[in-house]
Amino acid sequence: MFTRSAEGRRYDRGISLRPAVRVSSPAFGVYFPHGYHYYPYYSHSYVSVDVFISPYHFYYGVCPPYVYRRYVHYRPPRVVYIEVPVYVGGSYYGYSDGGYYLDSGAWWRDTRNIDSDLRRAIEDLEDAFRYGDIGTLTYLTEPGVDIAIFSKGRYQYSLTANDYLDMTRDFMVGADTVRFDVFRARRRSNDVCTLSAKHTYRGRDGQTRVVYLSFVLERFGRSWAITQVDTAPDRL
C-alpha cells in the first residue's frame, strides 16, 4: 500500500506528500521502528516555548507527542465549529451541543440533511482511517486551505493541508486500527457539517484504547474538505 511506502506523491489537485526521511534521533525509534517518517518537524520533548502538541498526542506510543512551533501557524478560524467534549466522572460522554450533550454511544446522523456528496465524504473519512489509506484522505483536503488543530475543544494551531496529511500518514503507519466509526453528523449550515468519531486502536503494548475525534467538513464547490480537527481522550 502506498501509505506505508517511502515514496512521496503529487496529486493533480495540488496536494503533495513528502517522501520519507530517515529517523535521525534514537528517541524517535519507538514511534518509527521501520526507520523513517514523513513529517519532518517532530519533537520528542516538551519545552513550552518551542513546541505544540501533535494532533495525535492522545494516541499512546503511536506518534511523537510534539511538533515544533515555528513550523505551524497560529491563525484561529473565523468561526469555530468544533464542539467541546464533555467528561462525566472523568470519562468521555460526548460533545456539547448548545448547552446539552449527546451520549457517545448513540448513533445519530441528521440524514435528512445529508446529500450524496456529503455522504460520500463521510464514508471516505471512515474508510481512510479504518484502512490506513492516506490517498483517500487527500481528497478530503483543499489545497491552500489550512486545517485548524484543536485539543479537547481548544484551538492550538493550524497546519497546511500537506503537513496535516504527512502527519496523518505517519499516524496511519503506526496505528493498529480496530474500529473507526463516525457516530454523529450534524449539518451546521448548507456548507458546513460537524462529525464526531470513535477510534478504537491497539497500542504498541497490545492494549486496546479509544480516542474520540471531531471533524469539520466545509463545502468547496461540489467537494467537501476537512477544515477543523479535534482529538479527545476517552478518560481524563
mmCIF file of N, CA and C in Angstrom, residues 5 42 50 54 56 84 110 120 185 224 234:
data_model
loop_
_atom_site.group_PDB
_atom_site.id
_atom_site.type_symbol
_atom_site.label_atom_id
_atom_site.label_comp_id
_atom_site.label_asym_id
_atom_site.label_seq_id
_atom_site.Cartn_x
_atom_site.Cartn_y
_atom_site.Cartn_z
ATOM 1 N N SER A 5 4.649 3.078 2.028
ATOM 2 C CA SER A 5 5.865 3.117 1.219
ATOM 3 C C SER A 5 6.700 4.338 1.592
ATOM 4 N N TYR A 42 9.015 16.939 14.036
ATOM 5 C CA TYR A 42 8.574 16.464 15.347
ATOM 6 C C TYR A 42 9.590 16.836 16.429
ATOM 7 N N ASP A 50 8.734 26.238 22.663
ATOM 8 C CA ASP A 50 9.220 25.732 21.374
ATOM 9 C C ASP A 50 8.239 24.824 20.641
ATOM 10 N N SER A 54 1.118 17.383 19.217
ATOM 11 C CA SER A 54 0.768 16.806 17.922
ATOM 12 C C SER A 54 -0.742 16.575 17.843
ATOM 13 N N TYR A 56 -2.009 13.960 17.131
ATOM 14 C CA TYR A 56 -2.215 12.578 17.575
ATOM 15 C C TYR A 56 -1.567 12.332 18.939
ATOM 16 N N VAL A 84 -17.013 21.291 22.262
ATOM 17 C CA VAL A 84 -16.183 20.954 23.417
ATOM 18 C C VAL A 84 -16.609 19.595 23.969
ATOM 19 N N ASP A 110 -27.931 13.300 11.028
ATOM 20 C CA ASP A 110 -29.003 14.141 10.502
ATOM 21 C C ASP A 110 -29.207 13.774 9.036
ATOM 22 N N ARG A 120 -20.829 10.665 0.758
ATOM 23 C CA ARG A 120 -19.619 10.051 0.216
ATOM 24 C C ARG A 120 -18.383 10.535 0.969
ATOM 25 N N ALA A 185 -23.288 13.029 12.814
ATOM 26 C CA ALA A 185 -23.079 14.020 11.759
ATOM 27 C C ALA A 185 -24.155 15.083 11.901
ATOM 28 N N TRP A 224 -16.209 18.241 -0.464
ATOM 29 C CA TRP A 224 -16.140 18.594 0.953
ATOM 30 C C TRP A 224 -14.717 18.374 1.445
ATOM 31 N N ASP A 234 -10.422 9.185 25.898
ATOM 32 C CA ASP A 234 -11.646 8.614 26.467
ATOM 33 C C ASP A 234 -11.736 8.848 27.964
#
